[in-house]
């Protein structure tokens, strides 16, 4: 049974704990069922991560292409983990099933972390509502449809948010733990660097920083906290940065930034990673592929003999994207509007995102959550921080392009505010239910 004391969002009532256990079991079964239905464990879609992992096993080199030239096309953590499983179990079904089991752990960790986050900002009831919603939230359930690293980096980002907002931990430790987790997040998604802004904001604005200012610590204290945070953030990334410096002769986080920028800025760009799918396409169809990127075929024919060639290809795409942006302001303005729509509402070019229960629930949570925040918590730095996290991801989508996983990774933000809006209704229902139970116990005594 789930321990109420160690889970601040769980009601102390035994019946509620039993219900929570049943809900977790049902949510786990749903996720396992989705994975079995949508995943071919013999040859699952692992995208660039699987390609790099296979190249690591075959050539011993972290490279996206099979020519053995080192690259930094994707963040290292997920390909390295897949390669580790391939080394132990071989490239096949067993390794993919073990990978699915590890992902299930993180998929189930997400609702618990959502409950922690909501309980820390609001109260136990809000945390419990958020926990139950997250267990069966469509955007979180569809994480189980593919063997992606979305549940891993979502859990890391959530845990970092929980820790930096925890009043029970001294501010310096919050900066240390939050920075380290955000750096670990960066090993799965390079946009972790952009999240330095909201995390830095909340560390300076949260109660601990304010009280230190009142004690006269001033800017020295602020800079000390930021130094701890940035030092902790860079620590998990140092091995990757050192490896890339040794390979490329310069500080490089990624060699795919130029290509990804070009994907979002060209004449045929739709604002997402792909062109519009035919209406009859379904969830069971492959989601591989996307809008043809100008220059991609020519660059694919380039023989990358040295790491310098890898950098030149990346630079080519970046320069082409910047030239297109400068030369096509009207097209760029329309792309900004499209990207915001696809991020905030749904990526209707993707067969999964246009399923109504998925995008409808997300849109409802966003609208209701925003209204709840504007009415009740707009001055709370903790709540401001969460919307800054959400806004940061939206800005990244505008700079590059929209895919469902970008919204999925920050879906917890509107969800916790949606739970905060529903919590008063739950309290009212719970109070009525308790009062009816008391009356039912009293009536037999009166009849005697």
Short mmCIF file of C-alpha atoms in Angstrom, two decimals:
data_model
loop_
_atom_site.label_atom_id
_atom_site.label_comp_id
_atom_site.label_asym_id
_atom_site.label_seq_id
_atom_site.Cartn_x
_atom_site.Cartn_y
_atom_site.Cartn_z
CA UNK A 1 0.00 0.00 0.00
CA UNK A 2 1.18 3.53 -0.74
CA UNK A 3 2.53 5.26 2.42
CA UNK A 4 0.65 8.51 3.08
CA UNK A 5 3.43 10.02 5.20
CA UNK A 6 6.05 9.85 2.45
CA UNK A 7 3.60 10.99 -0.24
CA UNK A 8 2.41 14.49 0.68
CA UNK A 9 -0.33 14.41 -1.95
CA UNK A 10 -1.97 11.22 -0.67
CA UNK A 11 -4.92 11.54 1.77
CA UNK A 12 -4.44 9.74 5.07
CA UNK A 13 -7.73 7.88 4.71
CA UNK A 14 -7.19 4.14 4.21
CA UNK A 15 -9.91 3.97 1.57
CA UNK A 16 -8.20 6.70 -0.47
CA UNK A 17 -4.88 4.86 -0.26
CA UNK A 18 -6.50 1.64 -1.46
CA UNK A 19 -8.11 3.55 -4.32
CA UNK A 20 -4.74 5.12 -5.20
CA UNK A 21 -3.07 1.69 -5.29
CA UNK A 22 -5.80 0.39 -7.59
CA UNK A 23 -5.43 3.45 -9.83
CA UNK A 24 -1.65 2.95 -10.10
CA UNK A 25 -2.14 -0.72 -11.00
CA UNK A 26 -4.72 0.18 -13.64
CA UNK A 27 -2.50 2.95 -15.05
CA UNK A 28 0.46 0.55 -15.25
CA UNK A 29 -1.69 -2.04 -17.03
CA UNK A 30 -2.90 0.59 -19.50
CA UNK A 31 0.66 1.64 -20.29
CA UNK A 32 1.83 -1.94 -20.74
CA UNK A 33 -1.13 -2.62 -23.02
CA UNK A 34 -0.38 0.45 -25.15
CA UNK A 35 3.26 -0.54 -25.47
CA UNK A 36 2.43 -4.09 -26.52
CA UNK A 37 -0.13 -2.84 -29.04
CA UNK A 38 1.97 -0.13 -30.68
CA UNK A 39 5.53 -1.49 -30.38
CA UNK A 40 7.17 -4.15 -32.51
CA UNK A 41 9.86 -5.32 -30.09
CA UNK A 42 11.77 -7.11 -32.83
CA UNK A 43 12.38 -3.89 -34.78
CA UNK A 44 10.92 -0.88 -32.93
CA UNK A 45 11.22 2.70 -34.11
CA UNK A 46 14.19 4.17 -32.23
CA UNK A 47 14.93 6.94 -34.72
CA UNK A 48 18.39 8.53 -34.55
CA UNK A 49 18.96 7.12 -31.05
CA UNK A 50 18.80 3.53 -32.26
CA UNK A 51 20.97 4.26 -35.30
CA UNK A 52 23.68 5.80 -33.11
CA UNK A 53 23.42 2.93 -30.62
CA UNK A 54 23.89 0.33 -33.37
CA UNK A 55 26.85 2.26 -34.76
CA UNK A 56 28.36 2.38 -31.27
CA UNK A 57 28.10 -1.39 -30.98
CA UNK A 58 29.39 -2.06 -34.50
CA UNK A 59 32.12 0.58 -34.84
CA UNK A 60 32.73 1.78 -31.29
CA UNK A 61 32.10 5.35 -32.46
CA UNK A 62 29.32 7.75 -31.52
CA UNK A 63 28.19 8.54 -35.06
CA UNK A 64 24.82 9.04 -36.71
CA UNK A 65 25.98 7.65 -40.03
CA UNK A 66 27.63 4.28 -40.38
CA UNK A 67 30.89 5.62 -41.84
CA UNK A 68 32.61 5.73 -38.46
CA UNK A 69 33.17 9.52 -38.37
CA UNK A 70 32.37 10.86 -34.88
CA UNK A 71 29.42 13.21 -34.56
CA UNK A 72 27.31 14.88 -31.89
CA UNK A 73 24.03 14.61 -33.75
CA UNK A 74 21.96 13.64 -30.71
CA UNK A 75 22.38 14.00 -26.92
CA UNK A 76 24.43 11.08 -25.62
CA UNK A 77 22.51 9.53 -22.73
CA UNK A 78 19.74 7.64 -24.52
CA UNK A 79 21.89 6.20 -27.35
CA UNK A 80 24.50 5.15 -24.80
CA UNK A 81 21.88 3.37 -22.70
CA UNK A 82 20.46 1.57 -25.74
CA UNK A 83 23.99 0.59 -26.81
CA UNK A 84 24.64 -0.72 -23.28
CA UNK A 85 21.56 -2.96 -23.56
CA UNK A 86 22.65 -4.11 -27.03
CA UNK A 87 26.06 -5.07 -25.66
CA UNK A 88 24.48 -7.19 -22.93
CA UNK A 89 21.45 -8.70 -24.70
CA UNK A 90 22.32 -8.25 -28.36
CA UNK A 91 20.48 -6.13 -30.90
CA UNK A 92 17.04 -7.66 -30.68
CA UNK A 93 13.80 -8.30 -28.86
CA UNK A 94 15.19 -8.91 -25.37
CA UNK A 95 17.10 -5.62 -25.28
CA UNK A 96 14.02 -3.73 -26.47
CA UNK A 97 11.82 -5.37 -23.82
CA UNK A 98 14.30 -4.42 -21.09
CA UNK A 99 14.31 -0.88 -22.47
CA UNK A 100 10.50 -0.84 -22.34
CA UNK A 101 10.59 -1.96 -18.69
CA UNK A 102 12.97 0.86 -17.78
CA UNK A 103 10.78 3.39 -19.58
CA UNK A 104 7.71 2.11 -17.72
CA UNK A 105 9.40 3.04 -14.43
CA UNK A 106 9.79 6.65 -15.58
CA UNK A 107 6.30 6.74 -17.08
CA UNK A 108 4.85 5.81 -13.68
CA UNK A 109 7.22 8.21 -11.90
CA UNK A 110 5.70 11.16 -13.79
CA UNK A 111 2.28 11.07 -12.01
CA UNK A 112 3.96 10.80 -8.59
CA UNK A 113 6.18 13.79 -9.35
CA UNK A 114 3.19 15.75 -10.65
CA UNK A 115 1.43 15.03 -7.35
CA UNK A 116 4.49 16.17 -5.36
CA UNK A 117 4.73 19.36 -7.40
CA UNK A 118 1.06 20.30 -6.99
CA UNK A 119 1.00 19.46 -3.27
CA UNK A 120 4.10 21.58 -2.67
CA UNK A 121 2.61 24.66 -4.34
CA UNK A 122 -1.01 24.26 -3.24
CA UNK A 123 -2.13 21.52 -0.84
CA UNK A 124 -2.69 17.80 -0.37
CA UNK A 125 -6.05 17.76 -2.17
CA UNK A 126 -4.66 19.51 -5.24
CA UNK A 127 -1.71 17.13 -5.26
CA UNK A 128 -4.01 14.11 -5.11
CA UNK A 129 -6.19 15.43 -7.94
CA UNK A 130 -3.09 16.13 -10.05
CA UNK A 131 -1.73 12.65 -9.29
CA UNK A 132 -4.94 10.92 -10.39
CA UNK A 133 -5.22 13.06 -13.51
CA UNK A 134 -1.61 12.37 -14.47
CA UNK A 135 -2.09 8.61 -14.10
CA UNK A 136 -4.62 8.61 -16.94
CA UNK A 137 -3.81 11.85 -18.77
CA UNK A 138 -3.89 11.20 -22.55
CA UNK A 139 -0.61 13.03 -23.26
CA UNK A 140 1.16 10.92 -20.64
CA UNK A 141 -0.45 7.67 -21.73
CA UNK A 142 0.72 8.09 -25.32
CA UNK A 143 4.31 8.21 -24.07
CA UNK A 144 3.94 4.43 -23.90
CA UNK A 145 3.18 4.11 -27.60
CA UNK A 146 6.84 4.25 -28.63
CA UNK A 147 10.25 3.57 -27.09
CA UNK A 148 11.16 7.25 -26.77
CA UNK A 149 13.16 8.99 -24.07
CA UNK A 150 10.30 11.42 -23.34
CA UNK A 151 9.37 9.87 -19.95
CA UNK A 152 13.01 9.99 -18.81
CA UNK A 153 13.66 13.66 -19.48
CA UNK A 154 10.15 14.65 -18.37
CA UNK A 155 10.81 12.94 -15.03
CA UNK A 156 14.16 14.72 -14.69
CA UNK A 157 12.63 18.12 -15.45
CA UNK A 158 9.76 17.47 -13.05
CA UNK A 159 12.09 16.35 -10.26
CA UNK A 160 14.24 19.45 -10.78
CA UNK A 161 11.10 21.61 -10.49
CA UNK A 162 9.98 19.81 -7.32
CA UNK A 163 13.36 20.28 -5.65
CA UNK A 164 13.91 23.96 -6.48
CA UNK A 165 10.44 24.75 -5.13
CA UNK A 166 10.82 22.73 -1.92
CA UNK A 167 10.76 24.98 1.14
CA UNK A 168 12.01 22.11 3.31
CA UNK A 169 15.43 22.18 1.59
CA UNK A 170 17.93 25.03 2.13
CA UNK A 171 18.18 27.31 -0.90
CA UNK A 172 21.81 26.46 -1.68
CA UNK A 173 21.00 22.75 -1.78
CA UNK A 174 18.00 23.45 -3.98
CA UNK A 175 20.33 25.24 -6.39
CA UNK A 176 22.76 22.31 -6.26
CA UNK A 177 20.19 19.53 -6.79
CA UNK A 178 18.13 21.48 -9.30
CA UNK A 179 21.18 22.41 -11.36
CA UNK A 180 22.51 18.86 -11.41
CA UNK A 181 19.15 17.41 -12.49
CA UNK A 182 18.77 20.06 -15.18
CA UNK A 183 22.26 19.15 -16.40
CA UNK A 184 21.25 15.48 -16.47
CA UNK A 185 18.19 16.55 -18.45
CA UNK A 186 20.63 18.16 -20.89
CA UNK A 187 22.16 14.76 -21.60
CA UNK A 188 18.78 13.79 -23.07
CA UNK A 189 17.64 17.13 -24.52
CA UNK A 190 19.98 19.99 -25.42
CA UNK A 191 17.26 22.59 -24.78
CA UNK A 192 18.11 22.23 -21.09
CA UNK A 193 20.30 25.31 -21.62
CA UNK A 194 17.18 27.40 -22.33
CA UNK A 195 15.62 26.29 -19.03
CA UNK A 196 18.43 28.00 -17.14
CA UNK A 197 16.31 31.17 -17.41
CA UNK A 198 13.20 30.04 -15.48
CA UNK A 199 15.28 28.11 -12.94
CA UNK A 200 17.54 31.09 -12.32
CA UNK A 201 14.46 33.28 -11.95
CA UNK A 202 12.83 31.14 -9.28
CA UNK A 203 16.04 30.67 -7.30
CA UNK A 204 16.39 34.46 -7.05
CA UNK A 205 12.71 35.14 -6.42
CA UNK A 206 11.73 32.27 -4.12
CA UNK A 207 11.19 32.75 -0.38
CA UNK A 208 14.67 31.67 0.63
CA UNK A 209 16.31 34.28 -1.58
CA UNK A 210 13.95 37.00 -0.40
CA UNK A 211 14.60 36.27 3.27
CA UNK A 212 18.34 36.28 2.65
CA UNK A 213 18.01 39.71 1.05
CA UNK A 214 16.21 40.97 4.15
CA UNK A 215 19.14 39.75 6.21
CA UNK A 216 21.42 41.94 4.10
CA UNK A 217 23.10 39.24 2.05
CA UNK A 218 22.29 41.16 -1.14
CA UNK A 219 23.92 40.54 -4.47
CA UNK A 220 26.76 38.46 -3.04
CA UNK A 221 24.24 35.89 -1.85
CA UNK A 222 22.41 35.96 -5.19
CA UNK A 223 25.59 35.41 -7.16
CA UNK A 224 26.61 32.62 -4.80
CA UNK A 225 23.33 30.79 -5.37
CA UNK A 226 23.59 31.22 -9.14
CA UNK A 227 27.21 30.02 -9.11
CA UNK A 228 26.22 26.84 -7.28
CA UNK A 229 23.34 26.30 -9.69
CA UNK A 230 25.41 26.84 -12.84
CA UNK A 231 28.30 24.74 -11.52
CA UNK A 232 25.93 21.88 -10.73
CA UNK A 233 24.29 22.25 -14.15
CA UNK A 234 27.54 22.01 -16.09
CA UNK A 235 28.91 19.04 -14.09
CA UNK A 236 26.92 16.22 -15.81
CA UNK A 237 27.64 17.79 -19.20
CA UNK A 238 31.42 18.04 -18.75
CA UNK A 239 32.29 14.56 -20.10
CA UNK A 240 30.23 15.23 -23.25
CA UNK A 241 31.74 18.70 -23.71
CA UNK A 242 35.26 17.29 -23.20
CA UNK A 243 34.64 14.49 -25.70
CA UNK A 244 33.36 16.95 -28.30
CA UNK A 245 36.29 19.30 -27.74
CA UNK A 246 38.69 16.41 -28.28
CA UNK A 247 36.83 15.38 -31.46
CA UNK A 248 36.00 18.76 -33.04
CA UNK A 249 38.65 21.02 -31.53
CA UNK A 250 36.01 23.41 -30.20
CA UNK A 251 33.21 23.51 -27.63
CA UNK A 252 30.22 21.81 -29.28
CA UNK A 253 27.03 20.53 -27.69
CA UNK A 254 25.35 19.35 -30.88
CA UNK A 255 25.98 18.96 -34.60
CA UNK A 256 22.27 18.81 -35.46
CA UNK A 257 21.24 22.36 -34.52
CA UNK A 258 21.65 23.70 -38.05
CA UNK A 259 19.61 20.90 -39.60
CA UNK A 260 16.83 21.28 -37.02
CA UNK A 261 16.75 25.04 -37.59
CA UNK A 262 16.46 24.47 -41.35
CA UNK A 263 13.59 22.02 -40.80
CA UNK A 264 11.55 24.87 -39.37
CA UNK A 265 12.52 27.54 -41.90
CA UNK A 266 12.14 26.84 -45.62
CA UNK A 267 9.59 27.34 -48.39
CA UNK A 268 7.68 24.11 -47.71
CA UNK A 269 7.79 24.40 -43.92
CA UNK A 270 4.44 23.88 -42.20
CA UNK A 271 5.47 24.84 -38.67
CA UNK A 272 5.81 21.20 -37.66
CA UNK A 273 8.24 18.45 -38.59
CA UNK A 274 6.01 17.13 -41.37
CA UNK A 275 3.51 18.00 -44.05
CA UNK A 276 -0.20 17.48 -43.53
CA UNK A 277 -1.22 13.84 -43.26
CA UNK A 278 -4.26 12.55 -45.11
CA UNK A 279 -7.33 12.47 -42.86
CA UNK A 280 -7.61 8.68 -43.08
CA UNK A 281 -4.19 8.11 -41.51
CA UNK A 282 -4.43 6.49 -38.10
CA UNK A 283 -2.36 6.00 -34.99
CA UNK A 284 -1.21 2.58 -36.16
CA UNK A 285 0.58 4.03 -39.17
CA UNK A 286 4.24 4.91 -39.09
CA UNK A 287 5.11 8.37 -37.84
CA UNK A 288 8.56 8.27 -39.44
CA UNK A 289 9.36 10.87 -42.05
CA UNK A 290 8.64 14.52 -42.45
CA UNK A 291 8.67 17.52 -44.72
CA UNK A 292 11.58 17.34 -47.22
CA UNK A 293 14.26 19.80 -46.16
CA UNK A 294 15.97 21.75 -48.99
CA UNK A 295 19.58 20.69 -49.29
CA UNK A 296 19.13 17.49 -47.27
CA UNK A 297 19.64 15.21 -50.28
CA UNK A 298 22.77 17.07 -51.35
CA UNK A 299 24.18 16.96 -47.85
CA UNK A 300 23.33 13.27 -47.53
CA UNK A 301 25.63 12.63 -50.50
CA UNK A 302 28.49 14.46 -48.84
CA UNK A 303 31.13 11.99 -47.69
CA UNK A 304 31.93 12.95 -44.11
CA UNK A 305 35.54 11.85 -43.81
CA UNK A 306 36.48 14.00 -40.81
CA UNK A 307 34.73 15.66 -37.85
CA UNK A 308 35.32 18.95 -39.65
CA UNK A 309 33.02 17.75 -42.44
CA UNK A 310 30.31 17.10 -39.84
CA UNK A 311 30.62 20.68 -38.61
CA UNK A 312 30.50 22.02 -42.18
CA UNK A 313 27.24 20.19 -42.90
CA UNK A 314 25.71 21.60 -39.72
CA UNK A 315 26.93 25.09 -40.62
CA UNK A 316 25.48 24.78 -44.14
CA UNK A 317 21.97 24.12 -42.83
CA UNK A 318 22.22 26.88 -40.22
CA UNK A 319 23.33 29.45 -42.79
CA UNK A 320 20.59 28.41 -45.21
CA UNK A 321 17.95 28.74 -42.48
CA UNK A 322 19.17 32.20 -41.46
CA UNK A 323 19.19 33.36 -45.08
CA UNK A 324 15.63 32.14 -45.54
CA UNK A 325 14.47 33.91 -42.35
CA UNK A 326 16.00 37.21 -43.48
CA UNK A 327 14.58 36.96 -47.01
CA UNK A 328 11.03 35.83 -46.16
CA UNK A 329 9.55 37.91 -43.31
CA UNK A 330 5.92 37.27 -44.36
CA UNK A 331 6.42 33.51 -44.46
CA UNK A 332 8.22 33.64 -41.11
CA UNK A 333 5.37 35.62 -39.52
CA UNK A 334 2.86 33.01 -40.67
CA UNK A 335 5.12 30.22 -39.38
CA UNK A 336 5.26 31.84 -35.93
CA UNK A 337 1.45 31.87 -35.76
CA UNK A 338 1.23 28.28 -36.99
CA UNK A 339 3.86 27.03 -34.57
CA UNK A 340 2.14 28.67 -31.62
CA UNK A 341 -1.18 27.15 -32.67
CA UNK A 342 0.32 23.69 -33.17
CA UNK A 343 2.11 23.89 -29.81
CA UNK A 344 -0.75 25.32 -27.75
CA UNK A 345 -3.65 23.43 -29.37
CA UNK A 346 -2.40 20.41 -31.33
CA UNK A 347 -0.03 19.36 -34.08
CA UNK A 348 -2.73 18.36 -36.56
CA UNK A 349 -0.11 17.19 -39.06
CA UNK A 350 0.60 14.23 -36.76
CA UNK A 351 -1.83 11.27 -36.65
CA UNK A 352 -1.50 10.91 -32.87
CA UNK A 353 -1.94 14.55 -31.95
CA UNK A 354 -5.17 15.04 -33.85
CA UNK A 355 -7.05 12.41 -31.83
CA UNK A 356 -9.65 14.51 -29.99
CA UNK A 357 -9.33 13.02 -26.46
CA UNK A 358 -5.60 13.81 -26.60
CA UNK A 359 -5.63 17.39 -27.84
CA UNK A 360 -9.04 18.23 -26.33
CA UNK A 361 -7.94 17.37 -22.79
CA UNK A 362 -4.69 19.31 -23.20
CA UNK A 363 -6.46 22.39 -24.54
CA UNK A 364 -9.04 22.30 -21.73
CA UNK A 365 -6.28 22.03 -19.12
CA UNK A 366 -4.39 24.92 -20.69
CA UNK A 367 -7.40 27.26 -20.82
CA UNK A 368 -8.76 26.39 -17.36
CA UNK A 369 -5.27 26.36 -15.86
CA UNK A 370 -4.41 29.78 -17.24
CA UNK A 371 -7.68 31.26 -15.92
CA UNK A 372 -7.01 29.69 -12.51
CA UNK A 373 -3.51 31.19 -12.41
CA UNK A 374 -4.62 34.65 -13.57
CA UNK A 375 -7.36 34.75 -10.94
CA UNK A 376 -5.56 33.24 -7.96
CA UNK A 377 -1.79 32.92 -8.29
CA UNK A 378 -0.35 35.39 -10.75
CA UNK A 379 1.88 37.01 -8.07
CA UNK A 380 3.25 33.70 -6.76
CA UNK A 381 6.88 33.25 -7.99
CA UNK A 382 6.49 29.46 -7.89
CA UNK A 383 3.52 29.58 -10.25
CA UNK A 384 5.25 32.17 -12.43
CA UNK A 385 8.19 29.79 -12.65
CA UNK A 386 6.05 26.93 -13.98
CA UNK A 387 4.55 29.10 -16.71
CA UNK A 388 8.06 30.32 -17.57
CA UNK A 389 9.06 26.67 -18.08
CA UNK A 390 6.06 26.20 -20.36
CA UNK A 391 6.77 29.45 -22.23
CA UNK A 392 10.43 28.52 -22.69
CA UNK A 393 9.42 25.31 -24.44
CA UNK A 394 6.92 27.23 -26.59
CA UNK A 395 9.66 29.68 -27.63
CA UNK A 396 11.94 26.80 -28.60
CA UNK A 397 9.16 25.37 -30.75
CA UNK A 398 8.80 28.74 -32.49
CA UNK A 399 12.54 28.96 -33.13
CA UNK A 400 12.71 25.42 -34.54
CA UNK A 401 9.46 23.53 -35.24
CA UNK A 402 6.69 21.68 -33.41
CA UNK A 403 6.48 17.97 -32.71
CA UNK A 404 4.11 16.40 -30.14
CA UNK A 405 6.87 15.49 -27.70
CA UNK A 406 7.79 19.16 -27.21
CA UNK A 407 4.37 19.85 -25.69
CA UNK A 408 4.34 16.47 -23.98
CA UNK A 409 7.50 17.31 -22.04
CA UNK A 410 5.88 20.33 -20.33
CA UNK A 411 2.28 19.08 -20.22
CA UNK A 412 2.59 18.86 -16.45
CA UNK A 413 2.41 22.67 -16.20
CA UNK A 414 -1.18 23.20 -17.39
CA UNK A 415 -2.13 19.91 -15.72
CA UNK A 416 -1.22 21.04 -12.18
CA UNK A 417 -3.13 24.31 -12.67
CA UNK A 418 -6.09 22.34 -14.00
CA UNK A 419 -5.92 20.23 -10.83
CA UNK A 420 -5.82 23.42 -8.73
CA UNK A 421 -9.02 24.57 -10.45
CA UNK A 422 -10.74 21.22 -9.79
CA UNK A 423 -9.56 20.88 -6.18
CA UNK A 424 -12.31 23.10 -4.62
CA UNK A 425 -14.95 20.92 -6.29
CA UNK A 426 -13.30 17.80 -4.88
CA UNK A 427 -13.17 19.36 -1.40
CA UNK A 428 -16.86 20.27 -1.61
CA UNK A 429 -17.77 16.76 -2.75
CA UNK A 430 -15.59 15.21 -0.04
CA UNK A 431 -17.17 17.41 2.66
CA UNK A 432 -20.69 16.48 1.51
CA UNK A 433 -19.78 12.81 1.43
CA UNK A 434 -18.27 12.93 4.93
CA UNK A 435 -21.31 14.73 6.32
CA UNK A 436 -23.66 12.17 4.77
CA UNK A 437 -21.64 9.32 6.28
CA UNK A 438 -21.83 10.94 9.72
CA UNK A 439 -25.58 11.41 9.38
CA UNK A 440 -25.96 7.78 8.34
CA UNK A 441 -24.11 6.67 11.49
CA UNK A 442 -26.19 8.94 13.74
CA UNK A 443 -29.65 7.96 12.42
CA UNK A 444 -29.63 4.37 13.75
CA UNK A 445 -28.74 5.66 17.22
CA UNK A 446 -31.63 8.15 17.14
CA UNK A 447 -34.06 5.43 16.06
CA UNK A 448 -33.28 3.50 19.21
#
